[in-house]
Coordinates of C-alpha atoms in Angstrom, one line a residue:
M1 CA 0.0 -0.2 0.0
D2 CA 2.9 2.3 0.8
R3 CA 4.2 1.9 -2.5
S4 CA 1.1 2.8 -4.5
R5 CA 0.4 5.6 -2.3
G6 CA 3.9 7.2 -2.1
P7 CA 4.1 8.2 -5.9
R8 CA 0.7 9.7 -5.8
T9 CA 1.6 11.8 -3.0
T10 CA 4.8 12.8 -4.4
D11 CA 3.0 13.7 -7.7
I12 CA 0.6 16.1 -6.1
L13 CA 3.5 17.6 -4.3
T14 CA 5.4 18.2 -7.6
K15 CA 2.3 20.0 -9.0
L16 CA 1.7 22.0 -5.7
P17 CA 3.3 25.4 -7.1
G18 CA 0.7 25.3 -9.9
F19 CA -2.2 24.5 -8.0
A20 CA -1.2 27.4 -5.3
S21 CA -0.7 29.8 -8.3
L22 CA -4.1 29.1 -9.7
F23 CA -5.8 29.0 -6.3
V24 CA -4.4 32.5 -5.1
S25 CA -5.2 34.1 -8.7
A26 CA -8.7 32.7 -8.1
L27 CA -8.9 34.3 -4.7
G28 CA -7.8 37.6 -6.0
T29 CA -9.9 37.5 -9.1
V30 CA -13.1 37.1 -6.4
V31 CA -11.9 40.0 -4.3
L32 CA -11.5 42.3 -7.6
L33 CA -15.0 41.2 -8.7
G34 CA -16.4 42.0 -5.2
W35 CA -15.0 45.5 -5.5
S36 CA -15.8 46.2 -9.2
L37 CA -19.4 44.7 -9.0
G38 CA -19.9 46.4 -5.3
I39 CA -20.8 43.2 -3.9
P40 CA -19.1 43.3 -0.2
E41 CA -19.9 39.7 0.6
L42 CA -17.2 38.9 -2.0
T43 CA -14.6 40.8 -0.5
R44 CA -15.2 39.4 3.1
M45 CA -15.4 35.8 2.6
L46 CA -17.7 35.3 5.6
P47 CA -20.1 37.9 7.3
G48 CA -18.6 39.9 10.0
F49 CA -14.9 39.8 8.9
A50 CA -12.9 42.5 7.5
P51 CA -13.1 43.0 3.6
A52 CA -9.9 42.3 1.5
R53 CA -8.6 45.6 0.1
L54 CA -8.6 46.1 -3.7
L55 CA -4.9 46.3 -3.6
A56 CA -4.8 43.1 -2.0
G57 CA -6.9 41.4 -4.7
A58 CA -4.6 42.9 -7.4
A59 CA -1.5 41.6 -5.3
M60 CA -3.0 38.2 -5.1
V61 CA -3.8 38.1 -8.9
L62 CA -0.1 39.2 -9.7
S63 CA 1.5 36.6 -7.2
G64 CA -0.4 34.0 -8.6
A65 CA 0.7 34.7 -12.2
A66 CA 4.3 35.2 -11.2
L67 CA 4.2 31.9 -9.5
W68 CA 2.7 30.1 -12.3
L69 CA 5.5 31.6 -14.7
V70 CA 8.5 30.2 -12.4
R71 CA 6.8 27.1 -11.0
D72 CA 9.5 25.2 -12.6
A73 CA 13.1 25.4 -12.6
D74 CA 13.3 25.3 -16.4
A75 CA 11.5 28.3 -17.0
G76 CA 12.8 30.4 -20.0
T77 CA 14.3 33.9 -19.8
F78 CA 10.9 35.5 -21.0
R79 CA 9.1 33.9 -18.3
R80 CA 11.5 34.7 -15.5
F81 CA 11.8 38.3 -16.7
T82 CA 7.8 38.8 -16.7
A83 CA 7.6 37.0 -13.3
A84 CA 10.4 39.4 -11.9
V85 CA 8.5 42.6 -13.1
L86 CA 5.3 41.1 -11.4
A87 CA 7.1 40.3 -8.2
V88 CA 8.5 43.9 -8.0
V89 CA 4.9 45.2 -8.3
V90 CA 3.9 43.2 -5.6
A91 CA 6.6 44.1 -3.3
A92 CA 6.0 47.7 -4.3
I93 CA 2.3 47.6 -3.3
G94 CA 3.4 46.0 0.1
L95 CA 6.1 48.8 0.6
A96 CA 3.8 51.6 -0.4
S97 CA 1.4 50.3 2.2
I98 CA 4.0 50.0 4.9
S99 CA 5.0 53.6 4.0
E100 CA 1.6 55.0 4.3
R101 CA 0.9 53.2 7.7
L102 CA 4.3 53.6 9.6
I103 CA 5.7 56.9 8.0
A104 CA 2.2 58.3 7.7
R105 CA 3.0 59.6 4.1
A106 CA 0.1 58.7 1.9
V107 CA 0.8 57.6 -1.7
D108 CA -0.5 60.6 -4.2
W109 CA -2.9 58.5 -6.4
S110 CA -3.8 61.7 -8.1
L111 CA -0.8 61.3 -10.3
L112 CA -2.5 58.5 -11.8
G113 CA -5.4 60.8 -13.1
P114 CA -8.9 61.0 -12.1
R115 CA -10.1 57.8 -13.7
I116 CA -7.6 55.7 -11.4
T117 CA -8.5 57.5 -8.2
S118 CA -12.3 56.9 -8.7
I119 CA -11.8 53.2 -8.7
P120 CA -13.7 52.1 -5.3
G121 CA -11.1 51.1 -2.8
L122 CA -8.1 51.7 -4.7
T123 CA -6.7 54.2 -2.5
S124 CA -7.2 52.4 0.6
S125 CA -3.6 50.8 1.6
L126 CA -3.2 47.3 3.2
P127 CA -3.0 46.6 6.8
I128 CA 0.5 46.5 8.0
N129 CA 0.8 42.8 8.4
S130 CA -1.0 42.1 4.9
A131 CA 1.5 44.6 3.5
W132 CA 4.5 42.8 5.0
G133 CA 3.3 39.5 3.8
F134 CA 3.2 40.7 0.1
V135 CA 6.7 42.2 0.5
L136 CA 8.0 38.9 1.5
V137 CA 6.1 37.3 -1.4
G138 CA 7.6 39.7 -3.8
V139 CA 11.0 39.1 -2.6
A140 CA 10.5 35.4 -2.8
L141 CA 9.4 35.4 -6.2
W142 CA 11.9 37.7 -7.3
T143 CA 14.6 34.8 -5.9
L144 CA 12.8 32.3 -7.9
C145 CA 13.4 34.3 -11.0
S146 CA 17.3 34.5 -10.4
R147 CA 19.0 31.4 -11.6
K148 CA 21.6 31.5 -9.0
L149 CA 19.3 32.5 -5.9
S150 CA 16.8 30.0 -7.0
R151 CA 19.3 27.0 -6.4
S152 CA 19.8 28.4 -2.9
R153 CA 17.7 27.9 0.3
A154 CA 16.6 31.5 0.3
P155 CA 13.1 31.0 -1.7
Q156 CA 12.3 28.1 0.9
W157 CA 13.1 30.1 4.2
I158 CA 11.1 33.0 2.7
G159 CA 8.4 30.8 1.7
L160 CA 8.1 29.5 5.3
A161 CA 8.1 33.1 6.5
I162 CA 5.2 33.9 4.3
F163 CA 3.3 30.8 5.5
L164 CA 3.9 31.8 9.0
T165 CA 2.6 35.3 8.3
G166 CA -0.7 34.1 7.3
F167 CA -0.8 31.2 9.6
F168 CA 0.0 33.6 12.6
A169 CA -3.0 35.9 11.7
L170 CA -5.3 32.7 11.4
V171 CA -4.4 31.5 14.8
G172 CA -5.0 35.1 16.1
R173 CA -8.2 35.2 14.5
A174 CA -9.4 31.7 15.7
F175 CA -8.3 32.2 19.4
G176 CA -9.5 35.9 19.5
V177 CA -6.0 37.5 20.0
S178 CA -6.4 40.7 17.9
A179 CA -2.7 41.7 18.2
F180 CA -1.9 38.5 16.1
Y181 CA -4.0 39.4 13.1
S182 CA -4.4 43.3 13.7
P183 CA -1.2 44.7 14.9
M184 CA -2.3 48.2 14.4
P185 CA -6.0 48.5 15.8
G186 CA -8.8 48.7 13.5
L187 CA -6.7 47.4 10.4
P188 CA -7.0 43.5 10.7
M189 CA -5.7 41.0 7.9
S190 CA -8.6 39.6 6.0
L191 CA -9.4 35.9 5.7
W192 CA -8.7 36.2 2.0
V193 CA -5.2 37.4 2.6
M194 CA -4.5 34.8 5.3
F195 CA -5.3 31.9 3.2
A196 CA -3.5 33.3 0.0
L197 CA -0.4 33.9 2.1
Q198 CA -0.5 30.4 3.4
V199 CA -1.1 28.7 0.1
L200 CA 1.6 31.0 -1.6
G201 CA 4.4 30.2 1.0
V202 CA 3.6 26.5 0.3
G203 CA 3.8 26.8 -3.3
I204 CA 7.0 28.9 -3.1
V205 CA 8.6 26.2 -0.8
F206 CA 7.7 23.5 -3.3
A207 CA 8.7 25.3 -6.3
R208 CA 12.2 24.0 -6.0
R209 CA 12.1 20.6 -4.7
W210 CA 15.7 19.0 -4.9
F211 CA 17.2 20.1 -1.9
G212 CA 16.2 21.4 1.7
F213 CA 12.9 21.0 3.4
S214 CA 10.8 20.2 0.4
A215 CA 13.4 17.5 -0.8
L216 CA 13.1 15.6 2.6
V217 CA 9.2 15.8 2.3
M218 CA 9.3 14.6 -1.2
D219 CA 11.9 11.7 -0.8
K220 CA 10.3 8.4 -1.5
G221 CA 12.4 6.8 1.3
P222 CA 11.6 6.4 4.8
G223 CA 12.2 9.8 5.8
G224 CA 10.1 11.1 3.1
K225 CA 7.3 8.9 4.1
L226 CA 7.4 9.8 7.9
A227 CA 7.4 13.6 7.1
R228 CA 4.4 13.2 4.6
R229 CA 2.5 11.2 7.3
L230 CA 3.4 13.5 10.4
L231 CA 3.6 16.9 9.4
P232 CA -0.1 17.6 8.6
P233 CA -1.2 16.3 12.0
A234 CA 1.9 18.1 13.7
I235 CA 0.7 21.4 12.3
A236 CA -3.2 21.0 12.3
M237 CA -3.6 19.1 15.5
P238 CA -2.6 21.5 18.2
F239 CA -4.5 24.2 16.3
V240 CA -7.7 22.2 16.0
V241 CA -7.7 20.8 19.4
G242 CA -6.9 24.1 20.9
W243 CA -9.5 25.8 19.0
A244 CA -12.2 23.5 19.9
A245 CA -11.3 23.6 23.6
L246 CA -11.6 27.4 23.6
I247 CA -14.9 27.2 21.8
L248 CA -16.4 24.8 24.1
E249 CA -15.1 26.9 27.0
R250 CA -16.6 30.2 25.8
A251 CA -19.8 28.3 25.2
G252 CA -19.7 27.3 29.1
V253 CA -19.3 23.8 28.7
Y254 CA -16.5 23.7 31.2
G255 CA -14.1 26.0 33.0
T256 CA -10.5 27.2 32.2
E257 CA -8.8 24.5 34.4
V258 CA -10.8 21.6 32.8
G259 CA -10.2 23.3 29.3
S260 CA -6.4 23.6 29.9
S261 CA -6.3 20.0 31.2
F262 CA -8.3 18.5 28.1
F263 CA -5.9 20.5 25.7
A264 CA -2.8 19.2 27.7
V265 CA -4.0 15.5 27.8
T266 CA -5.2 15.5 24.1
I267 CA -2.1 17.1 22.9
V268 CA 0.3 14.5 24.8
L269 CA -1.8 11.6 23.6
A270 CA -1.6 12.8 20.1
F271 CA 2.1 13.4 20.1
T272 CA 2.8 10.3 22.0
W273 CA 0.9 8.2 19.0
M274 CA 2.9 10.4 16.4
V275 CA 6.2 9.6 18.0
M276 CA 5.5 5.9 18.3
R277 CA 4.1 5.8 14.8
A278 CA 7.4 7.2 13.5
A279 CA 9.4 4.5 15.6
R280 CA 7.4 1.6 14.1
A281 CA 7.5 3.0 10.5
V282 CA 11.3 3.2 10.7
Q283 CA 11.5 -0.4 12.3
R284 CA 9.2 -1.6 9.3
A285 CA 11.5 0.3 6.8
D286 CA 14.3 -1.4 8.2
A287 CA 12.6 -4.9 8.1
E288 CA 11.4 -4.3 4.4
R289 CA 15.2 -3.3 3.4
L290 CA 16.5 -6.5 4.9
A291 CA 13.8 -8.5 3.1
V292 CA 14.5 -7.2 -0.2
L293 CA 18.0 -8.0 0.0
G294 CA 17.2 -11.7 0.6
R295 CA 19.4 -14.4 2.3
E296 CA 20.4 -16.3 -0.8
Q297 CA 22.5 -13.5 -2.3
H298 CA 26.3 -13.4 -2.1
E299 CA 27.7 -12.2 1.2
R300 CA 29.8 -9.4 -0.6
E301 CA 26.8 -8.5 -2.9
V302 CA 24.6 -8.3 0.2
A303 CA 26.9 -6.0 2.1
E304 CA 27.3 -3.6 -0.7
L305 CA 23.6 -3.2 -1.3
A306 CA 22.8 -2.7 2.2
L307 CA 25.5 -0.3 2.7
V308 CA 24.2 2.0 0.0
S309 CA 20.6 1.6 1.0
A310 CA 21.3 2.0 4.7
E311 CA 23.4 5.1 4.3
K312 CA 20.5 6.9 2.3
A313 CA 17.6 5.6 4.4
S314 CA 19.4 6.4 7.8
L315 CA 20.4 9.8 6.5
A316 CA 16.9 10.7 5.7
K317 CA 15.5 9.0 8.8
S318 CA 18.1 10.7 11.1
D319 CA 17.6 14.2 9.5
F320 CA 13.9 14.0 10.0
L321 CA 13.9 12.5 13.4
A322 CA 16.3 15.2 14.7
V323 CA 14.2 18.2 13.2
M324 CA 10.9 16.4 14.3
S325 CA 11.9 15.4 17.9
H326 CA 13.2 19.1 18.4
E327 CA 10.1 20.4 17.3
L328 CA 7.9 18.1 19.4
R329 CA 9.8 19.5 22.6
T330 CA 8.4 22.9 22.0
P331 CA 4.7 22.2 22.5
L332 CA 5.7 19.6 25.4
T333 CA 7.7 22.4 27.4
A334 CA 4.5 24.6 27.0
I335 CA 2.3 21.9 28.3
M336 CA 4.4 21.2 31.2
G337 CA 4.7 25.0 32.0
Y338 CA 1.1 25.3 32.0
E339 CA 0.4 22.3 34.0
E340 CA 2.8 23.8 36.7
L341 CA 0.9 27.1 36.7
L342 CA -2.4 25.1 37.1
A343 CA -0.8 22.7 39.9
D344 CA 0.3 25.9 41.6
E345 CA -3.1 27.5 41.5
I346 CA -1.7 30.5 39.8
T347 CA -4.9 30.8 37.8
G348 CA -7.2 29.7 40.5
P349 CA -8.0 26.9 43.2
V350 CA -7.7 23.3 42.1
N351 CA -9.9 20.7 43.7
P352 CA -8.4 17.1 44.4
Q353 CA -9.9 15.7 41.3
Q354 CA -8.3 18.3 39.0
A355 CA -5.0 18.0 41.1
Q356 CA -4.9 14.3 40.3
Q357 CA -5.6 14.8 36.5
L358 CA -2.7 17.3 36.7
S359 CA -0.5 14.9 38.1
R360 CA -1.2 12.5 35.3
I361 CA -0.5 15.1 32.9
K362 CA 2.8 16.0 34.2
V363 CA 3.9 12.1 34.3
S364 CA 2.7 11.5 30.9
A365 CA 4.3 14.6 29.6
R366 CA 7.7 14.0 31.3
H367 CA 7.5 10.4 30.0
L368 CA 6.9 11.6 26.4
L369 CA 9.8 14.1 26.7
G370 CA 12.0 11.2 27.8
L371 CA 11.1 9.3 24.7
I372 CA 11.6 12.3 22.5
D373 CA 15.0 13.0 24.0
E374 CA 16.2 9.4 23.6
I375 CA 15.0 9.6 19.8
L376 CA 16.8 12.9 19.5
T377 CA 20.0 11.8 20.8
F378 CA 20.0 8.5 18.7
S379 CA 19.3 10.4 15.5
R380 CA 22.1 13.0 16.3
I381 CA 24.6 10.2 16.8
E382 CA 23.5 8.5 13.7
A383 CA 23.9 11.7 11.7
G384 CA 27.3 12.3 13.2
R385 CA 26.2 15.7 14.5
E386 CA 26.6 14.7 18.4
T387 CA 29.0 17.1 20.0
I388 CA 31.3 16.5 22.8
R389 CA 31.8 19.1 25.8
L390 CA 34.9 18.1 27.7
E391 CA 35.2 19.6 31.1
I392 CA 36.7 18.3 34.7
A393 CA 33.8 16.7 36.5
D394 CA 33.4 15.2 40.0
V395 CA 32.5 11.6 39.5
N396 CA 30.5 11.1 42.6
R397 CA 28.5 14.2 41.9
M398 CA 27.5 12.8 38.3
I399 CA 26.7 9.5 40.0
E400 CA 24.4 11.3 42.8
D401 CA 22.8 13.5 40.3
S402 CA 21.8 10.3 38.1
A403 CA 20.5 8.5 41.2
N404 CA 18.5 11.2 42.6
L405 CA 16.5 11.4 39.3
V406 CA 15.7 7.8 39.3
A407 CA 15.4 6.9 43.3
P408 CA 11.7 7.8 43.2
L409 CA 10.9 5.3 40.7
A410 CA 12.6 2.5 43.0
V411 CA 10.8 3.9 46.0
E412 CA 7.7 3.7 44.2
K413 CA 8.2 0.0 43.3
K414 CA 9.5 -0.6 46.8
L415 CA 12.9 -1.8 45.6
G416 CA 16.0 -1.3 47.5
F417 CA 18.3 1.4 45.9
I418 CA 22.2 1.6 46.6
V419 CA 24.6 4.1 45.7
H420 CA 28.4 3.4 46.2
L421 CA 30.7 6.4 45.6
L422 CA 34.5 6.6 45.2
D423 CA 36.3 7.4 48.5
P424 CA 38.3 9.7 48.4
P425 CA 36.3 11.5 45.4
R426 CA 37.9 11.4 42.0
Y427 CA 37.7 14.0 39.0
M428 CA 37.7 13.0 35.3
R429 CA 37.9 14.8 32.0
T430 CA 34.7 14.0 30.1
D431 CA 31.2 15.4 29.1
P432 CA 29.4 15.0 32.3
V433 CA 25.7 15.6 30.7
K434 CA 26.4 12.5 28.5
V435 CA 27.9 10.4 31.4
R436 CA 24.9 11.3 33.4
Q437 CA 22.5 10.4 30.4
M438 CA 24.1 6.9 30.4
I439 CA 23.8 6.4 34.0
V440 CA 20.3 7.5 34.0
N441 CA 19.2 5.2 31.0
L442 CA 20.9 2.1 32.8
L443 CA 19.4 2.9 36.2
T444 CA 15.7 3.5 34.6
N445 CA 16.1 0.1 32.8
A446 CA 17.2 -1.6 35.8
V447 CA 14.0 -0.4 37.9
K448 CA 11.7 -1.0 34.8
F449 CA 12.7 -4.9 34.7
T450 CA 13.1 -5.3 38.4
E451 CA 9.9 -6.4 40.5
T452 CA 11.6 -7.4 43.8
G453 CA 15.0 -6.8 45.4
T454 CA 17.6 -4.2 44.9
V455 CA 19.2 -1.8 42.2
S456 CA 22.6 -0.5 42.7
V457 CA 25.2 1.7 41.1
K458 CA 28.7 1.8 42.0
A459 CA 31.9 3.6 40.8
A460 CA 35.4 2.1 40.6
T461 CA 38.8 3.0 38.9
S462 CA 41.0 0.9 36.7
G463 CA 44.0 2.5 35.6
Q464 CA 43.2 5.7 33.8
N465 CA 39.5 4.5 33.4
V466 CA 36.5 5.3 35.3
E467 CA 34.0 2.3 35.7
I468 CA 30.5 2.7 36.4
I469 CA 28.6 -0.7 37.4
V470 CA 24.8 -0.8 37.6
H471 CA 23.4 -4.0 38.8
D472 CA 19.8 -5.3 39.4
T473 CA 18.2 -8.3 40.5
G474 CA 15.5 -8.3 38.0
I475 CA 14.3 -10.7 35.2
G476 CA 18.0 -11.1 33.6
I477 CA 18.9 -11.8 30.0
A478 CA 19.6 -14.8 28.3
E479 CA 22.9 -15.6 27.1
E480 CA 22.0 -15.9 23.5
H481 CA 20.4 -12.6 23.6
L482 CA 23.5 -10.6 25.2
D483 CA 25.0 -9.6 21.9
K484 CA 21.7 -8.2 20.7
V485 CA 20.6 -5.8 23.6
F486 CA 22.4 -2.9 22.2
D487 CA 20.7 -3.3 18.8
P488 CA 18.2 -0.5 17.9
F489 CA 14.5 -1.2 18.8
W490 CA 15.4 -4.8 20.0
Q491 CA 13.5 -5.9 23.1
V492 CA 14.5 -8.6 25.5
E493 CA 11.1 -9.8 26.3
Q494 CA 8.0 -8.4 24.5
K495 CA 5.6 -8.6 27.4
A496 CA 7.9 -7.2 29.8
T497 CA 9.1 -4.6 27.5
R498 CA 5.4 -3.5 26.4
R499 CA 4.4 -3.4 30.2
A500 CA 7.5 -1.2 31.0
G501 CA 7.3 1.1 28.1
G502 CA 9.9 2.8 26.1
T503 CA 11.3 3.2 22.5
G504 CA 13.8 0.4 22.7
L505 CA 16.8 2.9 22.1
G506 CA 18.1 3.3 25.8
L507 CA 20.9 0.8 25.5
T508 CA 21.8 1.7 21.8
V509 CA 22.0 5.3 22.8
T510 CA 24.2 4.3 26.0
R511 CA 26.6 2.2 23.9
R512 CA 27.1 4.8 21.2
L513 CA 27.8 7.6 23.8
A514 CA 30.3 5.6 25.6
R515 CA 32.1 5.1 22.4
L516 CA 31.8 8.5 21.5
L517 CA 33.6 9.3 24.8
G518 CA 36.2 6.7 24.0
G519 CA 35.0 4.0 26.3
D520 CA 32.5 1.1 25.9
I521 CA 29.9 -0.9 28.0
L522 CA 29.7 -4.5 28.7
V523 CA 26.9 -6.6 30.3
Q524 CA 26.7 -9.8 32.3
S525 CA 23.4 -11.3 33.2
S526 CA 21.7 -14.6 33.9
V527 CA 17.9 -15.3 33.5
G528 CA 16.1 -14.8 36.8
E529 CA 19.2 -13.6 38.7
G530 CA 19.6 -10.0 37.4
T531 CA 21.9 -8.0 35.1
S532 CA 24.9 -5.9 35.4
F533 CA 26.1 -3.1 32.9
T534 CA 29.6 -1.7 33.3
I535 CA 30.4 1.5 31.7
S536 CA 34.2 2.1 31.2
I537 CA 35.3 5.5 30.1
P538 CA 38.8 7.0 30.0
G539 CA 39.7 10.4 31.3
L540 CA 40.5 10.1 35.1
A541 CA 42.2 13.3 36.3
T542 CA 43.6 14.9 39.1
A543 CA 42.7 18.6 37.8
T544 CA 40.0 20.7 39.5
P545 CA 36.8 21.7 38.1
T546 CA 38.1 25.2 37.2
D547 CA 39.5 23.6 34.0
T548 CA 38.0 25.6 30.9
P549 CA 35.8 23.3 28.9
T550 CA 36.3 22.3 25.3
V551 CA 33.9 21.1 22.6
T552 CA 34.6 18.5 19.9
G553 CA 32.7 17.3 17.1

């Protein structure tokens, strides 16, 4: 199904600039007809909304025509020149309106003659945000006309800015924040212009499709499939859920606290589903790639094909996961911030039932944030973008900080939790953030898979190496599985893993971080008797923590 659906989707994206140009030209034509025929309904889109100015309709028609001329990279000189002229006119319309609004110097339309000035609505300049949007449109279209600039990322970045200008105004209109869609009181952006700017922005982004953001979305590999599946819900879901929650709250269905809780829970669940869907899609892509290679092919032939296919799929997957995981952190941070405001009763008193719901929101959000951080670190390491920040760190302090984060989980499960520190304390030159991340990963795994008994962490030295041993009395790992526990997405025991949760990347990330720091990790285990993981990292030092840190790639 994916193979049949993928080409159709990419074909639509290829034609998107043409569709966008025709759509925006049609919107502008409707606005111009509304003014010429004296039908206000055509200029407003919906009753009660601000009308689109006549200049806005003209700018939309000109923008659509220019985008149609340069929608393909093989546009000839005449088409590029004509589009450039139209782009300059669009930008001039925006700049003239900005000049009139900000500098308070009106355009002298009388120079064009009495017939021109008698046209209804012509002398009414655009609102400041609409004018700024069309200035960006003119600049973006002009870059598409330049053979040199059109091969750079400039059109895509400006196209994204155009989309955000319209989307920002639409969000403000939906949520009743007038400063978003009407920066200058009494001068709101019309719905026609909001939609036109968003469509133009998307069309400009996909007008050059062989690099950057659009290339990732159109890629027929795993990265492109993930982007096409996850980007639409990632953009639309927070907007729709937030708007629906606000409408219900204004209708008196529930209060502010319940509305905020409903929004937070819905977004947490939605993004959890998206993250896990991404992980499953990557896992299926790897399985399909291995199935295509086949077991009967020659060993060298299989290795060569696997290398080429894996490098391309891994690069696309890692780029997408790195960008997507980073973007997912932003709404999560907001969710956790609002939860803390509600829990601290900043916005009003919270009853016991609401406090319990807020506690569940906090736990779910922190769990999801941990999953995202795990995927983000994994993708950065795979893409070779993980950097090391070396500094002198206290070994005992790193272990204590890590243990304090996991100790509540052990207490909740009524497990013994033991910490053995170095005596006397020792220092090492390493990246303390990554060391703490490794220790937390191992301790969290130990608590997850231990039902009774104890979990312990111990520090020791061996030559110039620091060894950190995490031991548990949990379910253990069979000997035939010891070599597989560090593979991505591999699970020791399906039922236990499903019950404990996680992405299956914790041990993979831990080993790769250890090797990134010049060390390694070993495992010893017996089924039913527990497991011990030993991290060995070089860099034992006698220096003090005042040494200047250094950053390496």
